[in-house]
Amino acid sequence: DTEVTQTPKHLVMGMTNKKSLKCEQHMGHRAMYWYKQKAKKPPELMFVYSYEKLSINESVPSRFSPECPNSSLLNLHLHALQPEDSALYLCASSQKTGAEAQHFGDGTRLSIL
Amino acid sequence: QKEVEQDPGPLSVPEGAIVSLNCTYSNSAFQYFMWYRQYSRKGPELLMYTYSSGNKEDGRFTAQVDKSSKYISLFIRDSQPSDSATYLCAMSAMDSNYQLIWGAGTKLIIKP
């Protein structure tokens, strides 16, 4: 079991739906990340939060909206997604941003109908 | 040319063999080097984290970094079927805000 917990494990949604992905860590880490991973590809960075503030947004479409309610929680709000957004969405955390090892959750497998 | 090159495999070896996985890179500013293991339908699991050149050992795993050749390796001794997974190298540098730059991942199959 990983120390970064993501829910739900699987999500199927239509293109007009609104849903949220959740991530929780209790390691006292102050940096949290969202990645997108397509099949047989490495993870692609989407967002970075440092001390609960958004520090990096890798030009992600506005249909993805991150939120960091506190130092342990990270959400990714989804709205009006496209079929090409189907992927594994991974959350990671590290002690802080910089040269710190990132620890990943097992992801949410998202399918857009 | 990609910043990090990694053979996607698959690499198939018999149980008990020594496995060598490798990545080459072009950016001499990389200072931090990681190996992650990813099982099917799971997230990447950090195996090894090294700074600059040298060797690091953890159980059956040894990571090597040769900055002069821009080449990193992960060796797995006494390989087991449970080692079958995709192995991803990743590296970072201060001048790119320590964002992880990933290899493509190598699919490893250990045959019983």
PDB file of C-alpha atoms in Angstrom, chain B:
ATOM      1  CA  GLN B   1      16.507  13.975 -29.726  1.00  0.00           C
ATOM      2  CA  LYS B   2      14.813  13.316 -26.395  1.00  0.00           C
ATOM      3  CA  GLU B   3      16.503  14.579 -23.248  1.00  0.00           C
ATOM      4  CA  VAL B   4      16.351  11.094 -21.735  1.00  0.00           C
ATOM      5  CA  GLU B   5      16.583   7.919 -23.799  1.00  0.00           C
ATOM      6  CA  GLN B   6      15.452   4.547 -22.471  1.00  0.00           C
ATOM      7  CA  ASP B   7      14.867   1.354 -24.453  1.00  0.00           C
ATOM      8  CA  PRO B   8      11.186   0.408 -24.018  1.00  0.00           C
ATOM      9  CA  GLY B   9      11.930  -3.327 -24.398  1.00  0.00           C
ATOM     10  CA  PRO B  10      10.414  -5.696 -23.537  1.00  0.00           C
ATOM     11  CA  LEU B  11      13.452  -7.221 -21.848  1.00  0.00           C
ATOM     12  CA  SER B  12      12.897 -10.885 -21.021  1.00  0.00           C
ATOM     13  CA  VAL B  13      15.341 -12.760 -18.768  1.00  0.00           C
ATOM     14  CA  PRO B  14      15.235 -16.042 -16.816  1.00  0.00           C
ATOM     15  CA  GLU B  15      14.647 -16.059 -13.074  1.00  0.00           C
ATOM     16  CA  GLY B  16      17.851 -15.621 -11.097  1.00  0.00           C
ATOM     17  CA  ALA B  17      19.634 -13.613 -13.799  1.00  0.00           C
ATOM     18  CA  ILE B  18      21.260 -10.239 -13.234  1.00  0.00           C
ATOM     19  CA  VAL B  19      19.243  -7.529 -14.962  1.00  0.00           C
ATOM     20  CA  SER B  20      20.780  -4.338 -16.303  1.00  0.00           C
ATOM     21  CA  LEU B  21      18.513  -1.407 -17.151  1.00  0.00           C
ATOM     22  CA  ASN B  22      19.928   1.791 -18.606  1.00  0.00           C
ATOM     23  CA  CYS B  23      19.166   5.379 -19.529  1.00  0.00           C
ATOM     24  CA  THR B  24      21.226   7.954 -21.378  1.00  0.00           C
ATOM     25  CA  TYR B  25      20.674  11.667 -21.227  1.00  0.00           C
ATOM     26  CA  SER B  26      21.818  14.808 -22.976  1.00  0.00           C
ATOM     27  CA  ASN B  27      21.460  17.573 -20.352  1.00  0.00           C
ATOM     28  CA  SER B  28      24.668  17.812 -18.347  1.00  0.00           C
ATOM     29  CA  ALA B  29      22.834  19.900 -15.720  1.00  0.00           C
ATOM     30  CA  PHE B  30      20.956  16.863 -14.386  1.00  0.00           C
ATOM     31  CA  GLN B  31      22.059  16.201 -10.816  1.00  0.00           C
ATOM     32  CA  TYR B  32      19.367  13.982  -9.306  1.00  0.00           C
ATOM     33  CA  PHE B  33      18.605  10.550 -10.679  1.00  0.00           C
ATOM     34  CA  MET B  34      15.744   8.240  -9.810  1.00  0.00           C
ATOM     35  CA  TRP B  35      14.485   4.793 -10.706  1.00  0.00           C
ATOM     36  CA  TYR B  36      10.813   3.993 -10.354  1.00  0.00           C
ATOM     37  CA  ARG B  37       9.095   0.624 -10.713  1.00  0.00           C
ATOM     38  CA  GLN B  38       5.529   0.542 -12.009  1.00  0.00           C
ATOM     39  CA  TYR B  39       3.353  -2.530 -11.919  1.00  0.00           C
ATOM     40  CA  SER B  40       0.339  -2.755 -14.203  1.00  0.00           C
ATOM     41  CA  ARG B  41      -2.559  -0.641 -12.892  1.00  0.00           C
ATOM     42  CA  LYS B  42      -0.421   0.846 -10.104  1.00  0.00           C
ATOM     43  CA  GLY B  43       1.441   4.110  -9.605  1.00  0.00           C
ATOM     44  CA  PRO B  44       5.234   4.453  -9.929  1.00  0.00           C
ATOM     45  CA  GLU B  45       7.094   3.275  -6.817  1.00  0.00           C
ATOM     46  CA  LEU B  46      10.410   4.956  -5.989  1.00  0.00           C
ATOM     47  CA  LEU B  47      13.206   2.368  -5.924  1.00  0.00           C
ATOM     48  CA  MET B  48      16.409   4.392  -5.920  1.00  0.00           C
ATOM     49  CA  TYR B  49      17.316   8.074  -5.588  1.00  0.00           C
ATOM     50  CA  THR B  50      20.875   9.236  -6.153  1.00  0.00           C
ATOM     51  CA  TYR B  51      22.681  12.537  -6.353  1.00  0.00           C
ATOM     52  CA  SER B  52      25.506  13.135  -8.827  1.00  0.00           C
ATOM     53  CA  SER B  53      27.870  10.324  -9.805  1.00  0.00           C
ATOM     54  CA  GLY B  54      28.531   7.080  -7.992  1.00  0.00           C
ATOM     55  CA  ASN B  55      26.855   3.891  -6.850  1.00  0.00           C
ATOM     56  CA  LYS B  56      24.053   3.210  -4.418  1.00  0.00           C
ATOM     57  CA  GLU B  57      22.963  -0.206  -3.229  1.00  0.00           C
ATOM     58  CA  ASP B  58      19.699  -1.297  -1.595  1.00  0.00           C
ATOM     59  CA  GLY B  59      19.199  -5.002  -1.195  1.00  0.00           C
ATOM     60  CA  ARG B  60      19.147  -6.636  -4.633  1.00  0.00           C
ATOM     61  CA  PHE B  61      19.166  -3.258  -6.389  1.00  0.00           C
ATOM     62  CA  THR B  62      22.207  -1.166  -7.351  1.00  0.00           C
ATOM     63  CA  ALA B  63      21.993   2.211  -9.069  1.00  0.00           C
ATOM     64  CA  GLN B  64      24.980   3.634 -10.916  1.00  0.00           C
ATOM     65  CA  VAL B  65      25.424   7.144 -12.272  1.00  0.00           C
ATOM     66  CA  ASP B  66      28.222   8.065 -14.678  1.00  0.00           C
ATOM     67  CA  LYS B  67      27.887  11.784 -15.319  1.00  0.00           C
ATOM     68  CA  SER B  68      30.933  11.891 -17.585  1.00  0.00           C
ATOM     69  CA  SER B  69      29.190   9.488 -19.977  1.00  0.00           C
ATOM     70  CA  LYS B  70      25.664  10.807 -19.208  1.00  0.00           C
ATOM     71  CA  TYR B  71      24.594   7.248 -18.454  1.00  0.00           C
ATOM     72  CA  ILE B  72      22.693   5.721 -15.551  1.00  0.00           C
ATOM     73  CA  SER B  73      22.029   2.072 -14.763  1.00  0.00           C
ATOM     74  CA  LEU B  74      19.917  -0.040 -12.455  1.00  0.00           C
ATOM     75  CA  PHE B  75      21.099  -3.577 -11.700  1.00  0.00           C
ATOM     76  CA  ILE B  76      18.809  -6.197 -10.207  1.00  0.00           C
ATOM     77  CA  ARG B  77      20.511  -9.269  -8.744  1.00  0.00           C
ATOM     78  CA  ASP B  78      18.819 -12.654  -8.314  1.00  0.00           C
ATOM     79  CA  SER B  79      15.833 -11.482 -10.345  1.00  0.00           C
ATOM     80  CA  GLN B  80      12.412 -12.828  -9.361  1.00  0.00           C
ATOM     81  CA  PRO B  81       9.138 -13.109 -11.315  1.00  0.00           C
ATOM     82  CA  SER B  82       7.774 -10.453  -8.932  1.00  0.00           C
ATOM     83  CA  ASP B  83      10.316  -8.019 -10.430  1.00  0.00           C
ATOM     84  CA  SER B  84       8.356  -8.121 -13.711  1.00  0.00           C
ATOM     85  CA  ALA B  85       7.199  -4.531 -14.192  1.00  0.00           C
ATOM     86  CA  THR B  86       8.001  -1.364 -16.114  1.00  0.00           C
ATOM     87  CA  TYR B  87      11.081   0.468 -14.850  1.00  0.00           C
ATOM     88  CA  LEU B  88      11.224   4.216 -15.422  1.00  0.00           C
ATOM     89  CA  CYS B  89      14.266   6.400 -14.985  1.00  0.00           C
ATOM     90  CA  ALA B  90      13.775  10.052 -14.105  1.00  0.00           C
ATOM     91  CA  MET B  91      16.148  12.920 -13.491  1.00  0.00           C
ATOM     92  CA  SER B  92      16.047  16.564 -12.523  1.00  0.00           C
ATOM     93  CA  ALA B  93      18.102  19.730 -12.435  1.00  0.00           C
ATOM     94  CA  MET B  94      17.994  23.026 -10.576  1.00  0.00           C
ATOM     95  CA  ASP B  95      17.812  25.038 -13.798  1.00  0.00           C
ATOM     96  CA  SER B  96      14.486  23.416 -14.716  1.00  0.00           C
ATOM     97  CA  ASN B  97      12.930  23.801 -11.257  1.00  0.00           C
ATOM     98  CA  TYR B  98      13.706  20.162 -10.472  1.00  0.00           C
ATOM     99  CA  GLN B  99      10.861  18.966 -12.682  1.00  0.00           C
ATOM    100  CA  LEU B 100      11.228  15.270 -13.360  1.00  0.00           C
ATOM    101  CA  ILE B 101      12.312  14.397 -16.885  1.00  0.00           C
ATOM    102  CA  TRP B 102      11.351  10.810 -17.595  1.00  0.00           C
ATOM    103  CA  GLY B 103      12.632   8.030 -19.766  1.00  0.00           C
ATOM    104  CA  ALA B 104      10.095   6.046 -21.770  1.00  0.00           C
ATOM    105  CA  GLY B 105      10.226   3.092 -19.339  1.00  0.00           C
ATOM    106  CA  THR B 106      11.536  -0.432 -19.938  1.00  0.00           C
ATOM    107  CA  LYS B 107       9.148  -3.355 -19.628  1.00  0.00           C
ATOM    108  CA  LEU B 108      10.934  -6.180 -17.807  1.00  0.00           C
ATOM    109  CA  ILE B 109       9.720  -9.774 -17.847  1.00  0.00           C
ATOM    110  CA  ILE B 110      11.302 -12.362 -15.545  1.00  0.00           C
ATOM    111  CA  LYS B 111      10.537 -15.881 -16.740  1.00  0.00           C
ATOM    112  CA  PRO B 112      10.173 -18.583 -14.021  1.00  0.00           C
TER     113      PRO B 112
END
